[in-house]
Amino acid sequence: METSSKERLALQDAMVFLGAIASGTEQAIGESANSISYLAGVNLGRKLSQGVPRTGEIDEALAATRRVLEQNDYLWLFEPFKTHDQKELVRQGEEGLEVMLVFRDCMIRQSLFRFGHVQKGSLCNMMYGFFAGALQNIMGRESSLEIVHAGENACYKKLVVRNP
């Protein structure tokens, strides 16, 4: 068996393991699993974004977050998205700056599908936490990431970077 095939099988096994942990944790402790995963994501986002230059511009912050993910081999490919009737990518909402993001390829979604577990659970909360921690370092502001649509091939989410 080629090395890449062995590596792929090892990755798929790890993905099933990750899905099993999420499923078991949610069954064992219920809603608390979301909070624990969120905090784990915040810590991960803070840790991996240490040293990233600060910016007040959301597009620069998203580019920096994307670089952090790529440099750490995290498969969370996302891009800003605007609908045909939207003038700007970034809008000023009541709570802060809002930008819609599409996650086309996501290691969490693939892990959940591989194990057969539903989306929008504790592992998705880890992603929200990651963005919150990274953007806190990069922009110095609180943020939230909300699922608008969770699909098999992509997820559509709203990022809100809170007003200072």
N, CA and C atoms as an extended XYZ file, in Angstrom:
492
Properties=species:S:1:pos:R:3:atomname:S:1:resname:S:1:resid:I:1 pbc="F F F"
N         0.838       -1.174        0.000 N   MET     1
C         0.000        0.000        0.000 CA  MET     1
C         0.891        1.248        0.000 C   MET     1
N         0.551        2.217       -0.838 N   GLU     2
C         1.331        3.439       -0.912 CA  GLU     2
C         1.207        4.244        0.383 C   GLU     2
N         2.224        5.082        0.620 N   THR     3
C         2.225        5.909        1.819 CA  THR     3
C         1.023        6.830        1.870 C   THR     3
N         0.659        7.454        0.729 N   SER     4
C        -0.471        8.386        0.737 CA  SER     4
C        -1.783        7.667        1.043 C   SER     4
N        -1.939        6.436        0.602 N   SER     5
C        -3.139        5.668        0.925 CA  SER     5
C        -3.198        5.355        2.414 C   SER     5
N        -2.035        5.022        3.001 N   LYS     6
C        -1.986        4.757        4.446 CA  LYS     6
C        -2.304        6.025        5.228 C   LYS     6
N        -1.746        7.149        4.765 N   GLU     7
C        -2.016        8.416        5.446 CA  GLU     7
C        -3.502        8.789        5.349 C   GLU     7
N        -4.076        8.526        4.198 N   ARG     8
C        -5.494        8.833        4.008 CA  ARG     8
C        -6.357        7.970        4.923 C   ARG     8
N        -6.036        6.694        5.026 N   LEU     9
C        -6.795        5.808        5.913 CA  LEU     9
C        -6.630        6.222        7.370 C   LEU     9
N        -5.421        6.630        7.736 N   ALA    10
C        -5.183        7.089        9.114 CA  ALA    10
C        -5.998        8.350        9.389 C   ALA    10
N        -6.062        9.256        8.412 N   LEU    11
C        -6.859       10.476        8.567 CA  LEU    11
C        -8.337       10.149        8.696 C   LEU    11
N        -8.814        9.233        7.878 N   GLN    12
C       -10.226        8.847        7.951 CA  GLN    12
C       -10.553        8.191        9.295 C   GLN    12
N        -9.627        7.397        9.815 N   ASP    13
C        -9.824        6.803       11.143 CA  ASP    13
C        -9.893        7.889       12.214 C   ASP    13
N        -9.011        8.886       12.095 N   ALA    14
C        -9.024        9.995       13.063 CA  ALA    14
C       -10.339       10.773       12.973 C   ALA    14
N       -10.860       10.928       11.755 N   MET    15
C       -12.130       11.640       11.569 CA  MET    15
C       -13.281       10.882       12.220 C   MET    15
N       -13.287        9.572       12.079 N   VAL    16
C       -14.331        8.766       12.724 CA  VAL    16
C       -14.199        8.878       14.240 C   VAL    16
N       -12.968        8.835       14.722 N   PHE    17
C       -12.708        8.965       16.164 CA  PHE    17
C       -13.236       10.312       16.671 C   PHE    17
N       -12.961       11.379       15.929 N   LEU    18
C       -13.418       12.714       16.314 CA  LEU    18
C       -14.946       12.785       16.349 C   LEU    18
N       -15.593       12.210       15.343 N   GLY    19
C       -17.056       12.178       15.325 CA  GLY    19
C       -17.614       11.382       16.488 C   GLY    19
N       -16.950       10.282       16.820 N   ALA    20
C       -17.399        9.455       17.948 CA  ALA    20
C       -17.267       10.200       19.268 C   ALA    20
N       -16.178       10.929       19.438 N   ILE    21
C       -15.992       11.718       20.667 CA  ILE    21
C       -17.089       12.770       20.790 C   ILE    21
N       -17.364       13.467       19.694 N   ALA    22
C       -18.414       14.500       19.722 CA  ALA    22
C       -19.763       13.887       20.065 C   ALA    22
N       -20.093       12.793       19.409 N   SER    23
C       -21.377       12.133       19.650 CA  SER    23
C       -21.497       11.667       21.098 C   SER    23
N       -20.452       10.994       21.593 N   GLY    24
C       -20.479       10.490       22.962 CA  GLY    24
C       -20.543       11.596       23.993 C   GLY    24
N       -19.795       12.668       23.756 N   THR    25
C       -19.792       13.795       24.693 CA  THR    25
C       -21.175       14.440       24.742 C   THR    25
N       -21.791       14.628       23.592 N   GLU    26
C       -23.126       15.239       23.553 CA  GLU    26
C       -24.156       14.354       24.259 C   GLU    26
N       -24.035       13.025       24.090 N   GLN    27
C       -24.967       12.112       24.772 CA  GLN    27
C       -24.737       12.121       26.283 C   GLN    27
N       -23.472       12.198       26.690 N   ALA    28
C       -23.146       12.094       28.112 CA  ALA    28
C       -23.468       13.361       28.891 C   ALA    28
N       -23.155       14.525       28.323 N   ILE    29
C       -23.326       15.750       29.104 CA  ILE    29
C       -24.292       16.739       28.486 C   ILE    29
N       -24.871       16.408       27.352 N   GLY    30
C       -25.899       17.249       26.744 CA  GLY    30
C       -25.376       18.578       26.231 C   GLY    30
N       -26.151       19.642       26.483 N   GLU    31
C       -25.838       20.981       25.958 CA  GLU    31
C       -24.486       21.504       26.422 C   GLU    31
N       -23.996       21.029       27.554 N   SER    32
C       -22.694       21.486       28.049 CA  SER    32
C       -21.566       21.163       27.074 C   SER    32
N       -21.753       20.140       26.254 N   ALA    33
C       -20.732       19.781       25.270 CA  ALA    33
C       -20.463       20.957       24.329 C   ALA    33
N       -21.502       21.717       23.998 N   ASN    34
C       -21.316       22.870       23.109 CA  ASN    34
C       -20.435       23.928       23.755 C   ASN    34
N       -20.646       24.193       25.033 N   SER    35
C       -19.847       25.205       25.730 CA  SER    35
C       -18.393       24.765       25.857 C   SER    35
N       -18.189       23.512       26.176 N   ILE    36
C       -16.823       22.994       26.318 CA  ILE    36
C       -16.085       23.072       24.990 C   ILE    36
N       -16.757       22.664       23.916 N   SER    37
C       -16.135       22.713       22.592 CA  SER    37
C       -15.866       24.142       22.165 C   SER    37
N       -16.806       25.041       22.484 N   TYR    38
C       -16.622       26.453       22.140 CA  TYR    38
C       -15.361       27.002       22.825 C   TYR    38
N       -15.243       26.742       24.118 N   LEU    39
C       -14.067       27.227       24.852 CA  LEU    39
C       -12.775       26.608       24.335 C   LEU    39
N       -12.821       25.336       23.972 N   ALA    40
C       -11.640       24.694       23.382 CA  ALA    40
C       -11.269       25.392       22.080 C   ALA    40
N       -12.265       25.748       21.281 N   GLY    41
C       -12.019       26.468       20.033 CA  GLY    41
C       -11.454       27.857       20.275 C   GLY    41
N       -11.980       28.565       21.281 N   VAL    42
C       -11.450       29.900       21.612 CA  VAL    42
C        -9.970       29.788       21.968 C   VAL    42
N        -9.644       28.839       22.817 N   ASN    43
C        -8.241       28.660       23.217 CA  ASN    43
C        -7.357       28.310       22.020 C   ASN    43
N        -7.850       27.455       21.148 N   LEU    44
C        -7.092       27.076       19.954 CA  LEU    44
C        -6.901       28.285       19.038 C   LEU    44
N        -7.973       29.045       18.829 N   GLY    45
C        -7.876       30.235       17.977 CA  GLY    45
C        -6.892       31.253       18.529 C   GLY    45
N        -6.932       31.472       19.838 N   ARG    46
C        -5.986       32.408       20.467 CA  ARG    46
C        -4.553       31.918       20.322 C   ARG    46
N        -4.364       30.628       20.597 N   LYS    47
C        -3.012       30.061       20.563 CA  LYS    47
C        -2.404       30.124       19.155 C   LYS    47
N        -3.182       29.706       18.164 N   LEU    48
C        -2.635       29.641       16.809 CA  LEU    48
C        -2.484       31.012       16.161 C   LEU    48
N        -3.210       32.012       16.651 N   SER    49
C        -3.115       33.353       16.043 CA  SER    49
C        -2.176       34.281       16.816 C   SER    49
N        -1.485       33.755       17.810 N   GLN    50
C        -0.524       34.580       18.533 CA  GLN    50
C         0.522       35.112       17.558 C   GLN    50
N         0.831       36.380       17.680 N   GLY    51
C         1.851       36.975       16.827 CA  GLY    51
C         1.339       37.490       15.503 C   GLY    51
N         0.084       37.225       15.172 N   VAL    52
C        -0.489       37.755       13.932 CA  VAL    52
C        -0.688       39.262       14.129 C   VAL    52
N        -0.216       40.084       13.178 N   PRO    53
C        -0.387       41.533       13.333 CA  PRO    53
C        -1.858       41.921       13.476 C   PRO    53
N        -2.115       42.891       14.345 N   ARG    54
C        -3.484       43.372       14.573 CA  ARG    54
C        -3.951       44.235       13.419 C   ARG    54
N        -5.240       44.170       13.176 N   THR    55
C        -5.859       45.016       12.168 CA  THR    55
C        -7.288       45.328       12.595 C   THR    55
N        -7.793       46.430       12.153 N   GLY    56
C        -9.187       46.794       12.401 CA  GLY    56
C       -10.057       46.484       11.206 C   GLY    56
N        -9.439       46.026       10.125 N   GLU    57
C       -10.169       45.727        8.884 CA  GLU    57
C       -10.585       44.268        8.870 C   GLU    57
N       -11.870       44.028        8.678 N   ILE    58
C       -12.385       42.658        8.752 CA  ILE    58
C       -11.843       41.799        7.613 C   ILE    58
N       -11.673       42.365        6.416 N   ASP    59
C       -11.165       41.554        5.308 CA  ASP    59
C        -9.722       41.126        5.563 C   ASP    59
N        -8.921       41.995        6.153 N   GLU    60
C        -7.541       41.633        6.501 CA  GLU    60
C        -7.531       40.592        7.626 C   GLU    60
N        -8.433       40.738        8.574 N   ALA    61
C        -8.521       39.778        9.683 CA  ALA    61
C        -8.931       38.393        9.174 C   ALA    61
N        -9.861       38.361        8.233 N   LEU    62
C       -10.273       37.067        7.668 CA  LEU    62
C        -9.132       36.439        6.868 C   LEU    62
N        -8.396       37.256        6.129 N   ALA    63
C        -7.242       36.728        5.381 CA  ALA    63
C        -6.193       36.182        6.348 C   ALA    63
N        -5.966       36.884        7.455 N   ALA    64
C        -5.002       36.411        8.454 CA  ALA    64
C        -5.483       35.109        9.100 C   ALA    64
N        -6.768       35.028        9.389 N   THR    65
C        -7.339       33.799        9.971 CA  THR    65
C        -7.182       32.644        8.993 C   THR    65
N        -7.434       32.906        7.725 N   ARG    66
C        -7.278       31.864        6.699 CA  ARG    66
C        -5.822       31.380        6.655 C   ARG    66
N        -4.875       32.322        6.730 N   ARG    67
C        -3.447       31.939        6.714 CA  ARG    67
C        -3.101       31.091        7.939 C   ARG    67
N        -3.634       31.461        9.093 N   VAL    68
C        -3.382       30.686       10.321 CA  VAL    68
C        -3.878       29.253       10.134 C   VAL    68
N        -5.063       29.109        9.582 N   LEU    69
C        -5.611       27.765        9.355 CA  LEU    69
C        -4.734       26.981        8.378 C   LEU    69
N        -4.343       27.618        7.285 N   GLU    70
C        -3.524       26.937        6.275 CA  GLU    70
C        -2.152       26.547        6.840 C   GLU    70
N        -1.546       27.454        7.598 N   GLN    71
C        -0.213       27.174        8.157 CA  GLN    71
C        -0.241       26.016        9.142 C   GLN    71
N        -1.392       25.763        9.712 N   ASN    72
C        -1.522       24.668       10.676 CA  ASN    72
C        -2.219       23.446       10.089 C   ASN    72
N        -2.359       23.439        8.760 N   ASP    73
C        -2.962       22.309        8.037 CA  ASP    73
C        -4.389       22.011        8.474 C   ASP    73
N        -5.135       23.053        8.793 N   TYR    74
C        -6.540       22.896        9.160 CA  TYR    74
C        -7.385       23.077        7.909 C   TYR    74
N        -8.220       22.126        7.622 N   LEU    75
C        -9.050       22.159        6.428 CA  LEU    75
C       -10.384       22.834        6.751 C   LEU    75
N       -10.337       24.135        6.860 N   TRP    76
C       -11.536       24.942        7.067 CA  TRP    76
C       -11.517       26.048        6.026 C   TRP    76
N       -11.782       25.676        4.793 N   LEU    77
C       -11.715       26.633        3.692 CA  LEU    77
C       -12.992       27.466        3.670 C   LEU    77
N       -12.826       28.773        3.772 N   PHE    78
C       -13.982       29.658        3.770 CA  PHE    78
C       -13.700       30.864        2.895 C   PHE    78
N       -14.773       31.518        2.523 N   GLU    79
C       -14.652       32.741        1.728 CA  GLU    79
C       -15.848       33.638        2.028 C   GLU    79
N       -15.640       34.945        1.973 N   PRO    80
C       -16.768       35.864        2.127 CA  PRO    80
C       -17.726       35.712        0.949 C   PRO    80
N       -18.988       35.978        1.190 N   PHE    81
C       -20.005       35.823        0.145 CA  PHE    81
C       -21.025       36.938        0.273 C   PHE    81
N       -21.440       37.471       -0.864 N   LYS    82
C       -22.532       38.443       -0.841 CA  LYS    82
C       -23.564       38.044       -1.873 C   LYS    82
N       -24.803       38.277       -1.520 N   THR    83
C       -25.894       37.953       -2.432 CA  THR    83
C       -25.981       39.018       -3.519 C   THR    83
N       -26.749       38.737       -4.579 N   HIS    84
C       -26.833       39.649       -5.717 CA  HIS    84
C       -27.406       41.020       -5.336 C   HIS    84
N       -28.240       41.050       -4.292 N   ASP    85
C       -28.859       42.318       -3.905 CA  ASP    85
C       -28.081       43.065       -2.823 C   ASP    85
N       -26.957       42.533       -2.430 N   GLN    86
C       -26.127       43.133       -1.384 CA  GLN    86
C       -25.063       44.013       -2.039 C   GLN    86
N       -24.936       45.269       -1.593 N   LYS    87
C       -23.979       46.193       -2.205 CA  LYS    87
C       -22.539       45.920       -1.775 C   LYS    87
N       -22.364       45.602       -0.498 N   GLU    88
C       -21.014       45.427        0.057 CA  GLU    88
C       -20.888       44.063        0.725 C   GLU    88
N       -19.671       43.541        0.782 N   LEU    89
C       -19.427       42.284        1.498 CA  LEU    89
C       -19.663       42.450        2.990 C   LEU    89
N       -19.239       43.584        3.522 N   VAL    90
C       -19.336       43.840        4.960 CA  VAL    90
C       -20.425       44.879        5.203 C   VAL    90
N       -21.333       44.560        6.111 N   ARG    91
C       -22.418       45.480        6.455 CA  ARG    91
C       -22.296       45.873        7.928 C   ARG    91
N       -22.757       47.047        8.228 N   GLN    92
C       -22.827       47.474        9.616 CA  GLN    92
C       -24.188       47.068       10.166 C   GLN    92
N       -24.210       46.130       11.083 N   GLY    93
C       -25.450       45.706       11.727 CA  GLY    93
C       -25.611       46.384       13.068 C   GLY    93
N       -26.664       46.029       13.784 N   GLU    94
C       -26.921       46.639       15.095 CA  GLU    94
C       -25.821       46.308       16.097 C   GLU    94
N       -25.305       45.067       16.028 N   GLU    95
C       -24.302       44.628       17.003 CA  GLU    95
C       -22.868       44.857       16.548 C   GLU    95
N       -22.682       45.047       15.237 N   GLY    96
C       -21.321       45.219       14.739 CA  GLY    96
C       -21.239       44.936       13.248 C   GLY    96
N       -20.020       44.697       12.786 N   LEU    97
C       -19.805       44.406       11.375 CA  LEU    97
C       -20.271       42.986       11.067 C   LEU    97
N       -20.981       42.840        9.971 N   GLU    98
C       -21.504       41.529        9.575 CA  GLU    98
C       -20.962       41.146        8.203 C   GLU    98
N       -20.527       39.907        8.091 N   VAL    99
C       -20.096       39.376        6.803 CA  VAL    99
C       -20.561       37.927        6.718 C   VAL    99
N       -21.070       37.562        5.562 N   MET   100
C       -21.522       36.190        5.338 CA  MET   100
C       -20.329       35.380        4.829 C   MET   100
N       -20.196       34.165        5.335 N   LEU   101
C       -19.088       33.298        4.946 CA  LEU   101
C       -19.625       31.970        4.438 C   LEU   101
N       -18.993       31.450        3.407 N   VAL   102
C       -19.299       30.113        2.904 CA  VAL   102
C       -18.115       29.218        3.224 C   VAL   102
N       -18.401       28.112        3.882 N   PHE   103
C       -17.379       27.103        4.181 CA  PHE   103
C       -17.608       25.945        3.228 C   PHE   103
N       -16.803       25.889        2.178 N   ARG   104
C       -17.017       24.862        1.152 CA  ARG   104
C       -16.416       23.523        1.567 C   ARG   104
N       -15.291       23.547        2.203 N   ASP   105
C       -14.648       22.306        2.616 CA  ASP   105
C       -14.330       22.443        4.106 C   ASP   105
N       -14.760       21.469        4.876 N   CYS   106
C       -14.638       21.596        6.324 CA  CYS   106
C       -14.313       20.234        6.925 C   CYS   106
N       -13.223       20.187        7.667 N   MET   107
C       -12.826       18.918        8.276 CA  MET   107
C       -13.847       18.452        9.313 C   MET   107
N       -14.555       19.382        9.933 N   ILE   108
C       -15.564       18.992       10.917 CA  ILE   108
C       -16.763       18.350       10.234 C   ILE   108
N       -17.271       18.996        9.193 N   ARG   109
C       -18.416       18.432        8.474 CA  ARG   109
C       -18.066       17.043        7.935 C   ARG   109
N       -16.848       16.895        7.387 N   GLN   110
C       -16.443       15.595        6.857 CA  GLN   110
C       -16.341       14.548        7.961 C   GLN   110
N       -15.860       14.959        9.127 N   SER   111
C       -15.775       14.022       10.257 CA  SER   111
C       -17.164       13.591       10.705 C   SER   111
N       -18.085       14.550       10.777 N   LEU   112
C       -19.450       14.221       11.205 CA  LEU   112
C       -20.125       13.289       10.208 C   LEU   112
N       -19.948       13.544        8.933 N   PHE   113
C       -20.549       12.667        7.917 CA  PHE   113
C       -19.904       11.289        7.944 C   PHE   113
N       -18.592       11.275        8.141 N   ARG   114
C       -17.872        9.987        8.168 CA  ARG   114
C       -18.382        9.108        9.314 C   ARG   114
N       -18.666        9.730       10.454 N   PHE   115
C       -19.152        8.970       11.602 CA  PHE   115
C       -20.664        8.799       11.563 C   PHE   115
N       -21.373        9.674       10.858 N   GLY   116
C       -22.823        9.589       10.805 CA  GLY   116
C       -23.491       10.379       11.923 C   GLY   116
N       -22.945       11.541       12.243 N   HIS   117
C       -23.483       12.385       13.311 CA  HIS   117
C       -23.999       13.685       12.702 C   HIS   117
N       -24.990       14.285       13.339 N   VAL   118
C       -25.617       15.494       12.813 CA  VAL   118
C       -24.687       16.706       12.915 C   VAL   118
N       -24.935       17.681       12.040 N   GLN   119
C       -24.213       18.947       12.083 CA  GLN   119
C       -24.826       19.850       13.152 C   GLN   119
N       -24.205       20.986       13.366 N   LYS   120
C       -24.637       22.018       14.313 CA  LYS   120
C       -24.465       21.582       15.771 C   LYS   120
N       -23.600       20.626       16.026 N   GLY   121
C       -23.375       20.155       17.389 CA  GLY   121
C       -22.096       20.737       17.964 C   GLY   121
N       -21.514       19.983       18.876 N   SER   122
C       -20.367       20.476       19.632 CA  SER   122
C       -19.152       20.777       18.754 C   SER   122
N       -18.912       19.984       17.719 N   LEU   123
C       -17.745       20.263       16.880 CA  LEU   123
C       -17.921       21.546       16.087 C   LEU   123
N       -19.141       21.835       15.659 N   CYS   124
C       -19.388       23.109       14.976 CA  CYS   124
C       -19.140       24.271       15.943 C   CYS   124
N       -19.483       24.084       17.208 N   ASN   125
C       -19.227       25.117       18.205 CA  ASN   125
C       -17.731       25.346       18.406 C   ASN   125
N       -16.946       24.328       18.189 N   MET   126
C       -15.499       24.497       18.272 CA  MET   126
C       -15.020       25.467       17.195 C   MET   126
N       -15.618       25.367       16.010 N   MET   127
C       -15.262       26.296       14.932 CA  MET   127
C       -15.634       27.731       15.310 C   MET   127
N       -16.821       27.903       15.895 N   TYR   128
C       -17.218       29.255       16.307 CA  TYR   128
C       -16.210       29.806       17.303 C   TYR   128
N       -15.816       28.948       18.236 N   GLY   129
C       -14.852       29.366       19.230 CA  GLY   129
C       -13.508       29.710       18.609 C   GLY   129
N       -13.093       28.917       17.623 N   PHE   130
C       -11.821       29.203       16.956 CA  PHE   130
C       -11.838       30.601       16.354 C   PHE   130
N       -12.892       30.929       15.640 N   PHE   131
C       -12.987       32.262       15.030 CA  PHE   131
C       -13.027       33.342       16.104 C   PHE   131
N       -13.769       33.096       17.177 N   ALA   132
C       -13.866       34.091       18.247 CA  ALA   132
C       -12.485       34.347       18.860 C   ALA   132
N       -11.720       33.293       19.124 N   GLY   133
C       -10.394       33.447       19.706 CA  GLY   133
C        -9.406       34.110       18.755 C   GLY   133
N        -9.429       33.679       17.495 N   ALA   134
C        -8.504       34.259       16.514 CA  ALA   134
C        -8.824       35.733       16.271 C   ALA   134
N       -10.104       36.063       16.105 N   LEU   135
C       -10.470       37.456       15.829 CA  LEU   135
C       -10.263       38.346       17.054 C   LEU   135
N       -10.350       37.764       18.230 N   GLN   136
C       -10.051       38.527       19.439 CA  GLN   136
C        -8.571       38.948       19.433 C   GLN   136
N        -7.693       38.056       19.031 N   ASN   137
C        -6.267       38.394       18.918 CA  ASN   137
C        -6.006       39.370       17.784 C   ASN   137
N        -6.609       39.104       16.651 N   ILE   138
C        -6.284       39.860       15.439 CA  ILE   138
C        -6.969       41.225       15.411 C   ILE   138
N        -8.219       41.309       15.852 N   MET   139
C        -8.958       42.577       15.791 CA  MET   139
C        -9.153       43.223       17.162 C   MET   139
N        -8.924       42.445       18.229 N   GLY   140
C        -9.157       42.970       19.566 CA  GLY   140
C       -10.633       43.164       19.867 C   GLY   140
N       -11.497       42.375       19.203 N   ARG   141
C       -12.942       42.533       19.375 CA  ARG   141
C       -13.610       41.171       19.515 C   ARG   141
N       -14.748       41.164       20.193 N   GLU   142
C       -15.560       39.959       20.336 CA  GLU   142
C       -16.281       39.683       19.017 C   GLU   142
N       -16.592       38.419       18.783 N   SER   143
C       -17.317       38.066       17.557 CA  SER   143
C       -18.175       36.837       17.794 C   SER   143
N       -19.075       36.596       16.860 N   SER   144
C       -19.878       35.370       16.887 CA  SER   144
C       -20.024       34.862       15.461 C   SER   144
N       -20.173       33.557       15.342 N   LEU   145
C       -20.338       32.914       14.041 CA  LEU   145
C       -21.592       32.055       14.139 C   LEU   145
N       -22.574       32.358       13.330 N   GLU   146
C       -23.879       31.682       13.403 CA  GLU   146
C       -24.156       30.926       12.104 C   GLU   146
N       -24.625       29.686       12.229 N   ILE   147
C       -24.982       28.912       11.043 CA  ILE   147
C       -26.307       29.422       10.495 C   ILE   147
N       -26.304       29.813        9.254 N   VAL   148
C       -27.540       30.171        8.558 CA  VAL   148
C       -28.078       28.935        7.851 C   VAL   148
N       -27.153       28.172        7.247 N   HIS   149
C       -27.522       26.928        6.568 CA  HIS   149
C       -26.361       25.939        6.694 C   HIS   149
N       -26.671       24.721        7.087 N   ALA   150
C       -25.674       23.649        7.148 CA  ALA   150
C       -26.042       22.621        6.089 C   ALA   150
N       -25.166       22.456        5.111 N   GLY   151
C       -25.461       21.520        4.027 CA  GLY   151
C       -24.415       20.441        3.897 C   GLY   151
N       -24.659       19.535        2.958 N   GLU   152
C       -23.727       18.430        2.745 CA  GLU   152
C       -22.447       18.885        2.066 C   GLU   152
N       -22.555       19.900        1.212 N   ASN   153
C       -21.389       20.345        0.451 CA  ASN   153
C       -20.809       21.674        0.925 C   ASN   153
N       -21.568       22.423        1.693 N   ALA   154
C       -21.097       23.720        2.181 CA  ALA   154
C       -22.001       24.191        3.314 C   ALA   154
N       -21.463       25.097        4.101 N   CYS   155
C       -22.245       25.748        5.147 CA  CYS   155
C       -22.194       27.249        4.917 C   CYS   155
N       -23.288       27.919        5.248 N   TYR   156
C       -23.425       29.354        5.067 CA  TYR   156
C       -23.581       29.955        6.459 C   TYR   156
N       -22.682       30.871        6.818 N   LYS   157
C       -22.658       31.383        8.187 CA  LYS   157
C       -22.544       32.896        8.202 C   LYS   157
N       -23.053       33.473        9.277 N   LYS   158
C       -22.953       34.923        9.465 CA  LYS   158
C       -21.953       35.207       10.581 C   LYS   158
N       -20.921       35.957       10.231 N   LEU   159
C       -19.933       36.390       11.214 CA  LEU   159
C       -20.278       37.812       11.643 C   LEU   159
N       -20.376       38.024       12.938 N   VAL   160
C       -20.600       39.359       13.489 CA  VAL   160
C       -19.400       39.709       14.357 C   VAL   160
N       -18.719       40.781       13.995 N   VAL   161
C       -17.619       41.305       14.807 CA  VAL   161
C       -18.207       42.478       15.577 C   VAL   161
N       -18.317       42.289       16.869 N   ARG   162
C       -19.035       43.241       17.720 CA  ARG   162
C       -18.369       44.620       17.743 C   ARG   162
N       -19.207       45.629       17.895 N   ASN   163
C       -18.723       47.002       18.027 CA  ASN   163
C       -17.824       47.105       19.260 C   ASN   163
N       -16.762       47.930       19.155 N   PRO   164
C       -15.869       48.071       20.317 CA  PRO   164
C       -16.571       48.731       21.493 C   PRO   164
